[in-house]
C-alpha positions as CSV (number, residue, x, y, z in Angstrom):
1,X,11.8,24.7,-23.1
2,X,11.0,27.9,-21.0
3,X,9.5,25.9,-18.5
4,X,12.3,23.5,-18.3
5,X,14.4,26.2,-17.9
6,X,12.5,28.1,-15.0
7,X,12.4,24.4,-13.4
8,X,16.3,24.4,-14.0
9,X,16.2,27.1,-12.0
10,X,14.3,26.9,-9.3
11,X,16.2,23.5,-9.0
12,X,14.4,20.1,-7.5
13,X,11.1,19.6,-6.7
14,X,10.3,19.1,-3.0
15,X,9.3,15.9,-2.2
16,X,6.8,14.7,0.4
17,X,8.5,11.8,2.6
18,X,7.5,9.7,5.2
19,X,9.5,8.2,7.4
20,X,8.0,5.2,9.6
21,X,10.0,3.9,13.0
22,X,9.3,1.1,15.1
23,X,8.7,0.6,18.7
24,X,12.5,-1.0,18.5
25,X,14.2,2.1,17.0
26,X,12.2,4.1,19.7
27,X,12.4,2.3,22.8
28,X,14.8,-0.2,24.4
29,X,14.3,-3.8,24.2
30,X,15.2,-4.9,27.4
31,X,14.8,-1.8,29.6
32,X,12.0,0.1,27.5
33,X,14.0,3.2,27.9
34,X,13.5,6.0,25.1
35,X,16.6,5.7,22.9
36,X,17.2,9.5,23.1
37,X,20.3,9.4,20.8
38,X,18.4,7.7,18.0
39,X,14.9,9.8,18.4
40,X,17.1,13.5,18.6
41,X,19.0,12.0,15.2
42,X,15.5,11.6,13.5
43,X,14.2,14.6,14.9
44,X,17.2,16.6,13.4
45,X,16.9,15.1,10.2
46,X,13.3,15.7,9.9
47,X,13.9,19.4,10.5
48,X,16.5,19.3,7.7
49,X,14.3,18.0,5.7
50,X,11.6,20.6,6.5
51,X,13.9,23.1,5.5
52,X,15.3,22.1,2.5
53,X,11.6,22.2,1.3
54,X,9.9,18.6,1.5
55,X,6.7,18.1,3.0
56,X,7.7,15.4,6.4
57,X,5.6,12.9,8.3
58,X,6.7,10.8,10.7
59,X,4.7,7.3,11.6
60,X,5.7,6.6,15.0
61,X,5.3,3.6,16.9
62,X,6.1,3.0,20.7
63,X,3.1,4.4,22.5
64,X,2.9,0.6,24.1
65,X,6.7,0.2,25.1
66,X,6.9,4.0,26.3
67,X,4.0,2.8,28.5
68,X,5.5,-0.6,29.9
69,X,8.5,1.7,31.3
70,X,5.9,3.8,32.6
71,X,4.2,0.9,35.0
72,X,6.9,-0.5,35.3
73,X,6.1,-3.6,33.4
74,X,8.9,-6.0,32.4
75,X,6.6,-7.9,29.6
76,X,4.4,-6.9,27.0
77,X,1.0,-8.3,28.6
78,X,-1.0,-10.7,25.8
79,X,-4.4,-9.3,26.9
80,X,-6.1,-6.8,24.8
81,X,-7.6,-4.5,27.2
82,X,-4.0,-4.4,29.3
83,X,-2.8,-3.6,25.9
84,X,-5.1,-0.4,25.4
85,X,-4.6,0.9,28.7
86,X,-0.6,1.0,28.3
87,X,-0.9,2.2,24.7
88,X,-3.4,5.2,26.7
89,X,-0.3,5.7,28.7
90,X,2.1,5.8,27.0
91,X,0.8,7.8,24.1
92,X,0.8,11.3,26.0
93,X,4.4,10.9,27.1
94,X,5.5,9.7,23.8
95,X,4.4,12.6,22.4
96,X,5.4,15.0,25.0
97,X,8.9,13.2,24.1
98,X,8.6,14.2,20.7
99,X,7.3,17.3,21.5
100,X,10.1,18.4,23.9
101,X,12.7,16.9,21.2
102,X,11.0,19.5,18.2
103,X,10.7,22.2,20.5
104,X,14.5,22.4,21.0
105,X,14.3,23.2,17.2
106,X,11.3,25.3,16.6
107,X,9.7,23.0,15.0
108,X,5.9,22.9,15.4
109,X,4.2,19.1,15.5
110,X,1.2,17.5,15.5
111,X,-0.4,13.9,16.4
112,X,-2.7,12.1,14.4
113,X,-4.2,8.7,15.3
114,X,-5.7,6.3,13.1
115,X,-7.5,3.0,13.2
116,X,-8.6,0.9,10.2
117,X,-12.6,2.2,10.5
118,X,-11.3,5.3,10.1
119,X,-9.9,4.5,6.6
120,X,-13.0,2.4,5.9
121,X,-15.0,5.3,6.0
122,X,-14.9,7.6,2.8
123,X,-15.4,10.8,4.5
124,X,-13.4,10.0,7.2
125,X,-10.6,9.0,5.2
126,X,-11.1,12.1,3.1
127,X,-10.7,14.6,6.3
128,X,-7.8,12.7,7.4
129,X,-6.4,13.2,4.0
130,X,-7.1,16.6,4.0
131,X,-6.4,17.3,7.4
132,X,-2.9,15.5,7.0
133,X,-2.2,18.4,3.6
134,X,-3.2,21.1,5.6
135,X,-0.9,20.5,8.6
136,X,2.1,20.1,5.8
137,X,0.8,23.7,4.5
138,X,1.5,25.0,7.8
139,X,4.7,23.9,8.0
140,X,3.9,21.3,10.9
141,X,5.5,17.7,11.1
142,X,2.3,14.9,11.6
143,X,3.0,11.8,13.9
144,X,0.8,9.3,12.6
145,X,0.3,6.3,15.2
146,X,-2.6,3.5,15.6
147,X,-5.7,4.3,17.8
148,X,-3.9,1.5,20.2
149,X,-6.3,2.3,22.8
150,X,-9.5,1.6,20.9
151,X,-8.1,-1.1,18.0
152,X,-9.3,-4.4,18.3
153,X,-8.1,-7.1,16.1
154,X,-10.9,-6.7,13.4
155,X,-10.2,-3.1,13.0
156,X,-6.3,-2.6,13.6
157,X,-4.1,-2.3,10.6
158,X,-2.1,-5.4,12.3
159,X,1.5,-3.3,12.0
160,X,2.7,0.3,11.5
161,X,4.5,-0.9,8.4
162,X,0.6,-0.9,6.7
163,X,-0.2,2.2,8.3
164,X,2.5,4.2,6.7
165,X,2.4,2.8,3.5
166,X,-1.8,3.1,3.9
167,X,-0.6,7.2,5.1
168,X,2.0,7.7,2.4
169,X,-0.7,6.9,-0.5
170,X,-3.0,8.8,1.0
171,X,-1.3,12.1,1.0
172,X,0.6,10.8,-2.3
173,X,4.1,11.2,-0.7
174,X,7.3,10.5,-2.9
175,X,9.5,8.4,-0.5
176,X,8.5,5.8,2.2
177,X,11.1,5.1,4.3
178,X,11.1,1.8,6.7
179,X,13.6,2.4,9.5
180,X,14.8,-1.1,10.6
181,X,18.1,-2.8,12.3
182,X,19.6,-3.5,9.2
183,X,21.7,-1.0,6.1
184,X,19.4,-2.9,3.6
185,X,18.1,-6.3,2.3
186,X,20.9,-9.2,1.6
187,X,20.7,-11.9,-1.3
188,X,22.0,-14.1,1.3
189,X,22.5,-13.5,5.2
190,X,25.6,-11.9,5.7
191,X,26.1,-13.3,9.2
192,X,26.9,-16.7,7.9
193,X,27.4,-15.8,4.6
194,X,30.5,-13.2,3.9
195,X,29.5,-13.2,0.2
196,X,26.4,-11.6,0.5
197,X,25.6,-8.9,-1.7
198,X,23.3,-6.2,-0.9
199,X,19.8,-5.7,-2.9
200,X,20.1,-2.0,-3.8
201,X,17.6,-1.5,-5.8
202,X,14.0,-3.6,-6.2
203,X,12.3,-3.4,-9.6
204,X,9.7,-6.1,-9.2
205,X,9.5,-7.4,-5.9
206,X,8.3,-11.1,-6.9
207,X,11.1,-11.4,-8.0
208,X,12.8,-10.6,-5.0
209,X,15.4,-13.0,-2.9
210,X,15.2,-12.8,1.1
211,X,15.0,-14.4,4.2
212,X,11.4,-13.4,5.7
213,X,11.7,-15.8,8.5
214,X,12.5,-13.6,11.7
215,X,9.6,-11.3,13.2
216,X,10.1,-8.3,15.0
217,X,11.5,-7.7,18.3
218,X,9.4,-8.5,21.7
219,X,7.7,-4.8,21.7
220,X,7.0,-4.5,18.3
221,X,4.4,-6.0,15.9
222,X,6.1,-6.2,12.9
223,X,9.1,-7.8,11.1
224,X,10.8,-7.8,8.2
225,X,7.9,-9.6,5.8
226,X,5.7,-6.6,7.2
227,X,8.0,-3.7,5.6
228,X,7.8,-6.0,2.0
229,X,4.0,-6.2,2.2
230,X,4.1,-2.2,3.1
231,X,6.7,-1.8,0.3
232,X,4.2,-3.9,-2.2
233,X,2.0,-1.9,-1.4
234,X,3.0,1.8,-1.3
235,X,4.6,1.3,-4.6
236,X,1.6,0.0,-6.4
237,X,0.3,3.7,-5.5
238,X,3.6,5.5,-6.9
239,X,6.2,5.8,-3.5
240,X,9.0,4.8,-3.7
241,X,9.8,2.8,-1.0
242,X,13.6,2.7,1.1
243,X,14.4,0.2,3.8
244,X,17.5,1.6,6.1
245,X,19.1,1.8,9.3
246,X,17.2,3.3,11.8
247,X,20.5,3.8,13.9
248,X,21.8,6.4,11.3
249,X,18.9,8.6,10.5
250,X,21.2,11.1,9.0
251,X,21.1,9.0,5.8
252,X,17.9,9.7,4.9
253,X,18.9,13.3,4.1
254,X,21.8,11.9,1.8
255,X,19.0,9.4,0.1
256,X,16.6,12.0,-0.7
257,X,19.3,14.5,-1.8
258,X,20.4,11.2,-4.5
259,X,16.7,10.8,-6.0
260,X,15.5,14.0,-6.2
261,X,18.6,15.0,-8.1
262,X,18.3,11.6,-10.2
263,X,14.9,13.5,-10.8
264,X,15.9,16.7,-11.1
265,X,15.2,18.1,-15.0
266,X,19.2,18.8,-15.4
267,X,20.2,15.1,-14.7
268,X,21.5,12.9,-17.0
269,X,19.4,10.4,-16.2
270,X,16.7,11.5,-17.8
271,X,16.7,9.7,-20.7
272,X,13.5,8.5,-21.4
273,X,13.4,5.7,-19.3
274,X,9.6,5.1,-17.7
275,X,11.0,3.5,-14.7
276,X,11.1,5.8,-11.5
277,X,11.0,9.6,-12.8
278,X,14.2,9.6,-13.7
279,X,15.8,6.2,-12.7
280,X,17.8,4.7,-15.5
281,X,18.6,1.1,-15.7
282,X,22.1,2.5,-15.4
283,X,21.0,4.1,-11.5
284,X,18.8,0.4,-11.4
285,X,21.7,-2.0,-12.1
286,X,22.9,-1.9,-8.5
287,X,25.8,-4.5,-8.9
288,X,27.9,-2.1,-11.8
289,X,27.0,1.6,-11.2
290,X,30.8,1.7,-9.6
291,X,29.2,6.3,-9.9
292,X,26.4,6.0,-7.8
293,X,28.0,3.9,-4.5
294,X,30.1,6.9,-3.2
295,X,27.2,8.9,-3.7
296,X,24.8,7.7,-1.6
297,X,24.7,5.4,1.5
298,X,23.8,1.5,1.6
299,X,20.1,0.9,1.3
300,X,17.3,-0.7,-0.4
301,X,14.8,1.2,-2.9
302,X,11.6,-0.2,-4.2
303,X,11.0,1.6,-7.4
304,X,7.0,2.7,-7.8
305,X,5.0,1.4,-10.4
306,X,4.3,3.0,-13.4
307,X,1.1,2.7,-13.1
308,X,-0.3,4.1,-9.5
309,X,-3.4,3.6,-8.3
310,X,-4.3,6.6,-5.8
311,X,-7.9,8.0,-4.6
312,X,-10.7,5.9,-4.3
313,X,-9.6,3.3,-6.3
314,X,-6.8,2.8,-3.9
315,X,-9.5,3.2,-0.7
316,X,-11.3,0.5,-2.2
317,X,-8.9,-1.7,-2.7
318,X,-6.9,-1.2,0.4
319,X,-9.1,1.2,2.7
320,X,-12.0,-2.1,2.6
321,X,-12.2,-4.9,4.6
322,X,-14.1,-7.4,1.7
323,X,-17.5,-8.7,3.2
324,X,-17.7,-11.4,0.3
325,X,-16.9,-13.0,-2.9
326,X,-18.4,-12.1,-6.3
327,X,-17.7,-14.7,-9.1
328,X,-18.1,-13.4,-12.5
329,X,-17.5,-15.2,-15.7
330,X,-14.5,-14.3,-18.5
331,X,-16.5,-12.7,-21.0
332,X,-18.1,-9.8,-18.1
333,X,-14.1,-9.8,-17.3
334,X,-13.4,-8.5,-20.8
335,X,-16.1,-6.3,-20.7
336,X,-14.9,-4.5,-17.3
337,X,-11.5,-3.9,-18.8
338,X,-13.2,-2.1,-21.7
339,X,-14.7,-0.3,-18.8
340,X,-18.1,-1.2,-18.9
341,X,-19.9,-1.7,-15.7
342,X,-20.9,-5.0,-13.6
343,X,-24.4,-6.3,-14.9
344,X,-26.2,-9.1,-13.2
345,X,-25.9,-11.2,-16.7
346,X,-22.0,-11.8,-15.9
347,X,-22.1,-12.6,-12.4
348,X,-22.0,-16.5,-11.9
349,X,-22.0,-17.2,-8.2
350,X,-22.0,-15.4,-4.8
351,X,-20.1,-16.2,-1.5
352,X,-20.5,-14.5,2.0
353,X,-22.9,-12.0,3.4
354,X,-23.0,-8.4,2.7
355,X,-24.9,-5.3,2.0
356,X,-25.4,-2.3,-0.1
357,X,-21.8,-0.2,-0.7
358,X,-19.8,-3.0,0.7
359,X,-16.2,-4.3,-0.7
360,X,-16.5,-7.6,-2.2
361,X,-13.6,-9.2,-3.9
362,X,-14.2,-10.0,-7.4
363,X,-13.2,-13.6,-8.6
364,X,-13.0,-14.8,-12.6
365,X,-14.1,-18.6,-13.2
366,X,-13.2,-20.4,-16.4
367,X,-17.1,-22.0,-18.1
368,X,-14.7,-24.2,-19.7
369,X,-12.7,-25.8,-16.9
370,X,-15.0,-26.1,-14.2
371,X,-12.8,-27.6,-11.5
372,X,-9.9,-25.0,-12.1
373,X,-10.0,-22.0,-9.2
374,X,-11.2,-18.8,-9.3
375,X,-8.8,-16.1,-9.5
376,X,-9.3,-12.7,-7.6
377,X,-8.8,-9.9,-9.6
378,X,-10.5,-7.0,-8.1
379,X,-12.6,-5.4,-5.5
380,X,-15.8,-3.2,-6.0
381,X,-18.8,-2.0,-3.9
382,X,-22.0,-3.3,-4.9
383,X,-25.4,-1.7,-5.4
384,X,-27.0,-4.7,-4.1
385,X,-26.9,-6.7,-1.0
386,X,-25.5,-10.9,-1.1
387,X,-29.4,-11.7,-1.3
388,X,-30.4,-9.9,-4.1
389,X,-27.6,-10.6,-5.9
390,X,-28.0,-14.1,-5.4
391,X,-31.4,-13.4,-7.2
392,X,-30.7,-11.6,-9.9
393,X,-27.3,-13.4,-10.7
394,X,-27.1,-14.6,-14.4
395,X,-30.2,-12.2,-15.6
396,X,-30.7,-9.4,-18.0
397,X,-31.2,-5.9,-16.5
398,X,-35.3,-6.0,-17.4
399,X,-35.4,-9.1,-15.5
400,X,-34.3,-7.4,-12.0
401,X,-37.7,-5.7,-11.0
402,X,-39.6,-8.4,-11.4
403,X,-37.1,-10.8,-9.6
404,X,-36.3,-7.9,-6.7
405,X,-40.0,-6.0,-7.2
406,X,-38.0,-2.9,-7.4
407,X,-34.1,-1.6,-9.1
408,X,-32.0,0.2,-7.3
409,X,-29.4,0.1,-10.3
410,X,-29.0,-2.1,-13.6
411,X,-25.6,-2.8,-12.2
412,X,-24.8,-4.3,-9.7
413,X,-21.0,-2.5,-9.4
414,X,-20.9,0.7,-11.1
415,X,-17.9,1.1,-13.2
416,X,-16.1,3.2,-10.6
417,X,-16.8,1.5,-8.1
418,X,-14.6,-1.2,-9.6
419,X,-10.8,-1.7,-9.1
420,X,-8.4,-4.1,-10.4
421,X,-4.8,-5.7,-9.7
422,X,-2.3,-5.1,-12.4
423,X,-0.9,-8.6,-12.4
424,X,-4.4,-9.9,-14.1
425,X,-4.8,-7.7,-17.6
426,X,-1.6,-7.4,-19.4
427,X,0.3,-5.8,-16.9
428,X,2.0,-8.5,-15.5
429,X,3.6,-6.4,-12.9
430,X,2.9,-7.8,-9.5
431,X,1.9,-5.7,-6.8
432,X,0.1,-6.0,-3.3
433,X,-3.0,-6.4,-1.9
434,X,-3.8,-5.5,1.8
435,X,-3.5,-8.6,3.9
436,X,-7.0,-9.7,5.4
437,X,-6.6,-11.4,8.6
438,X,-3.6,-14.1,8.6
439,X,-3.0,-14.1,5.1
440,X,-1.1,-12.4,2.1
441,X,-2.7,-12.0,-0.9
442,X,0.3,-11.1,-3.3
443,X,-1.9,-10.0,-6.5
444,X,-1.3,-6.6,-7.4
445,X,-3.7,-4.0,-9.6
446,X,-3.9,-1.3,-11.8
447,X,-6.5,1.2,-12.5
448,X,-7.0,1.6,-16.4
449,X,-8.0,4.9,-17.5
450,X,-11.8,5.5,-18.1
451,X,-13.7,5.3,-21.6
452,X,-17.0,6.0,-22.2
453,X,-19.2,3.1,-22.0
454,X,-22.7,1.8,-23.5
455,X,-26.1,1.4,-22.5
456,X,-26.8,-1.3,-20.0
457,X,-28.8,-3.6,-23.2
458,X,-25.9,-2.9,-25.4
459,X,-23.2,-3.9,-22.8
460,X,-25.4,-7.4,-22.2
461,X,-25.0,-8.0,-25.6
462,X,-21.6,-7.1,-25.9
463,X,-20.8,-9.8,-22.8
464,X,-23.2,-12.5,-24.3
465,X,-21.6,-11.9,-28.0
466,X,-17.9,-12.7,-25.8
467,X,-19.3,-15.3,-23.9
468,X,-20.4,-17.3,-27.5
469,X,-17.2,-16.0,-28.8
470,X,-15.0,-17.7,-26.1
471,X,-17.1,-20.8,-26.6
472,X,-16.2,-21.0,-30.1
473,X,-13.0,-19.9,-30.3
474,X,-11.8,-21.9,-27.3
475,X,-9.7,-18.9,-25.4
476,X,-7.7,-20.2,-22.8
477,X,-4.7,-19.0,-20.6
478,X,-1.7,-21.0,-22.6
479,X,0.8,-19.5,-20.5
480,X,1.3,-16.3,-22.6
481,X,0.4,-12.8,-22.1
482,X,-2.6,-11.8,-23.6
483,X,-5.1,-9.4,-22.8
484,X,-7.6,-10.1,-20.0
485,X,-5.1,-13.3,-18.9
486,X,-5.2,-13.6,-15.4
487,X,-1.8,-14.2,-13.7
488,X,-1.8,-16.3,-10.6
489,X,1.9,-15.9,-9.5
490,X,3.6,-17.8,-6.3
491,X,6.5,-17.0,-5.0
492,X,9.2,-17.6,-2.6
493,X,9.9,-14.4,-0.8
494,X,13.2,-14.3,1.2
495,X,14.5,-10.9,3.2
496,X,18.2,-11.1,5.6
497,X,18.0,-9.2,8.5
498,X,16.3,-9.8,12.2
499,X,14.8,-7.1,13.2
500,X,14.7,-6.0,16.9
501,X,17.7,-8.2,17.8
């Protein structure tokens, strides 16, 4: 009670938000002029920010439009290397726009640049991470912007929607914000439909309604599916996540205000509800809170799961590009949820190439049904390259140095070096996976807290006494939860709003 009262006191926690703005809410479509009323608005309402307390990063796009206006260069050019050497251009003056803007205020600002190799890499990701914290103890507002100049395709994050949510979980911010064209997402597109209502607030985003159909504007990479992949997944690692309108920045400071007192320790919404640290189904059921809609302007918040994943099981999942497949059988499934490691005895098959310490995806396959697909569930780093996998797949642990004339490990995935999507033990909570090349995979995960586990014999037992036990007892998915089920969810995604028009 003391502490609840000094808390009372010292009144709401500061929060660490990020706010991410596109190359259309920094530069002009047509004439690739700075918007200069928009960027002094954000730039105002970051310094408010900074002083009411919370920790503030800004992911900025542009560097590639800020350049075109440079050159003099009507059209984003399609070839890469034309593409580098604008984003090289442009990069120093949009940061000595920035710059200028801050210094008008006092305010003290630094860049970072990022490309995907350097989240690959642990250590690399770990000084970013660190130096991103120590930049915020200092008082200094980060911009955060791709390595445009070096990215190729295999190493770019693809959009600056992945890149903050990828930034925000990395420093464990509170709020993401996705600055776009449009107030908030629509059930319907109000354009042509005058009865649209907007989506306030977004529990569980398969569930979610929207028209994903537009893509960004002609400078710009992403769209509006980009900002619901970033949303999916900055929430799986605990931000909540607010799409709004990048032409009235000021709202950002009302929107923070409105959570962090719906978290704040005197607030009646604290009633025991484990949604969002204090969101109530009443602050959830957008459509009849007539209390909250005065209170706060028009926007749309992903709610974080309950169940973050943050560290290095989040790096694994979404800091790894996957080299190949690892297909292991339902009984070593059960046995990794009871947080045993990966033994050679439950792996069934391999796919791809890859080496020692790289990300694989991790697959389940049904004995029993042969024909059905596998279903991803995971990611892990292995101990042992595709080939000696290959080899030692299916065996007991004794069996690997005379197959391999040598052991590096008994497993081959130590426990945590293992990861897993939420949607596929009991969970049933969707949430995202990074996108590999063209596609979306729309699993989620969820890291389950460690246990102590057995010796490598007694945890080969354990998965050939579930293996027999699945044979006999015929366990199958039915269609109902129950532990170690894997979900396989499709959905229909739909999000109103063109973005960069």
């Amino acid at each position: 009670m003391e502490a609840d009262s000094e808390s009372s006191m010292r009144g709401p926690r500061p929060l660490g938000v990020v706010i991410k703005l596109g190359t259309s809410s920094i530069v002009d479509e047509k004439s690739h002029e700075p918007l200069l009323s928009i960027l002094t608005l954000i730039v105002e309402t970051a310094v408010k920010l900074r002083k009411d307390g919370h920790r503030v990063i800004i992911v900025s796009s542009g560097a590639i439009g800020v350049g075109l206006r440079r050159m003099d260069v009507e059209k984003r050019p399609k070839h890469l290397s034309k593409l580098q050497a604008l984003a090289a251009i442009g990069q120093c003056r949009l940061m000595s726009l920035w710059d200028s803007l801050f210094n008008h205020l006092r305010q003290p600002i630094a860049q970072i640049l990022l490309t995907r190799n350097d989240i690959a890499d642990r250590s690399r990701y770990l000084n970013a991470q660190r130096t991103i914290n120590e930049l915020l103890d200092m008082g200094v507002i980060p911009i955060v912007n791709e390595n445009d100049t070096l990215a190729v395709s295999e190493i770019k994050f693809g959009d600056n929607d992945t890149l903050s949510a990828v930034t925000a979980a990395m420093v464990h911010a509170d709020l993401l914000f996705l600055m776009t064209d449009v107030d908030c997402l629509y059930d319907k597109n109000p354009r042509t439909n005058p009865d649209a209502q907007p989506i306030e607030v977004v529990e569980d985003i398969s569930s979610l309604v929207a028209d994903v159909s537009t893509a960004g504007s002609s400078l710009g990479t992403g769209g509006m599916s980009t900002k619901i992949v970033a949303a999916r997944l900055a929430t799986s690692a605990g931000v909540t996540t607010v799409i709004t309108k990048s032409s009235n920045p000021g709202n950002i400071v009302n929107i923070v205000k409105y959570i962090q007192s719906s978290r704040s320790p005197g607030s009646p919404s604290k009633s025991g509800s484990d949604s969002e640290e204090g969101d109530t189904p009443e602050i959830m059921s957008s459509s009849t809170s007539s209390l909250k809609k005065p209170a706060i302007p028009l926007h749309t918040r992903f709610l974080p799961s309950p169940h973050p994943v943050r560290d290095r099981y989040f790096w694994i999942l979404h800091g790894l590009r996957p080299h190949g497949t690892l297909f292991i059988d339902t009984g070593c499934y059960k046995a990794l949820l009871n947080k045993a490691g990966l033994l050679p005895v439950g792996v069934v098959d391999v796919e791809g190439t890859f080496h020692q310490q790289e990300a694989v995806r991790i697959c389940v396959v049904d004995k029993k049904h042969p024909g059905q697909q596998p279903q991803e569930v995971g990611r892990c780093l292995t101990n042992y390259s595709s080939a000696e996998v290959s080899r030692i797949k299916g065996k007991h642990t004794s069996e690997i140095p005379g197959l391999l004339g040598y052991m590096d490990s008994e497993y081959v995935a130590q426990r945590e070096s293992i990861s897993f999507f939420s949607g596929f033990h009991g969970g049933g909570v969707s949430r995202p996976v990074t996108p590999v090349g063209s596609g979306v995979n729309l699993a989620g995960m969820v890291t389950p807290k460690r246990r102590g586990a057995g010796t490598p014999a007694q945890e080969e037992r354990r998965l050939e006494a579930e293996d027999k036990e699945l044979e006999e007892e015929g366990l199958v998915m039915r269609g109902k939860k129950e532990e170690g089920q894997q979900v396989r969810f499709v959905e229909e995604v739909k999000i109103v709003g063109e973005e960069g028009k």
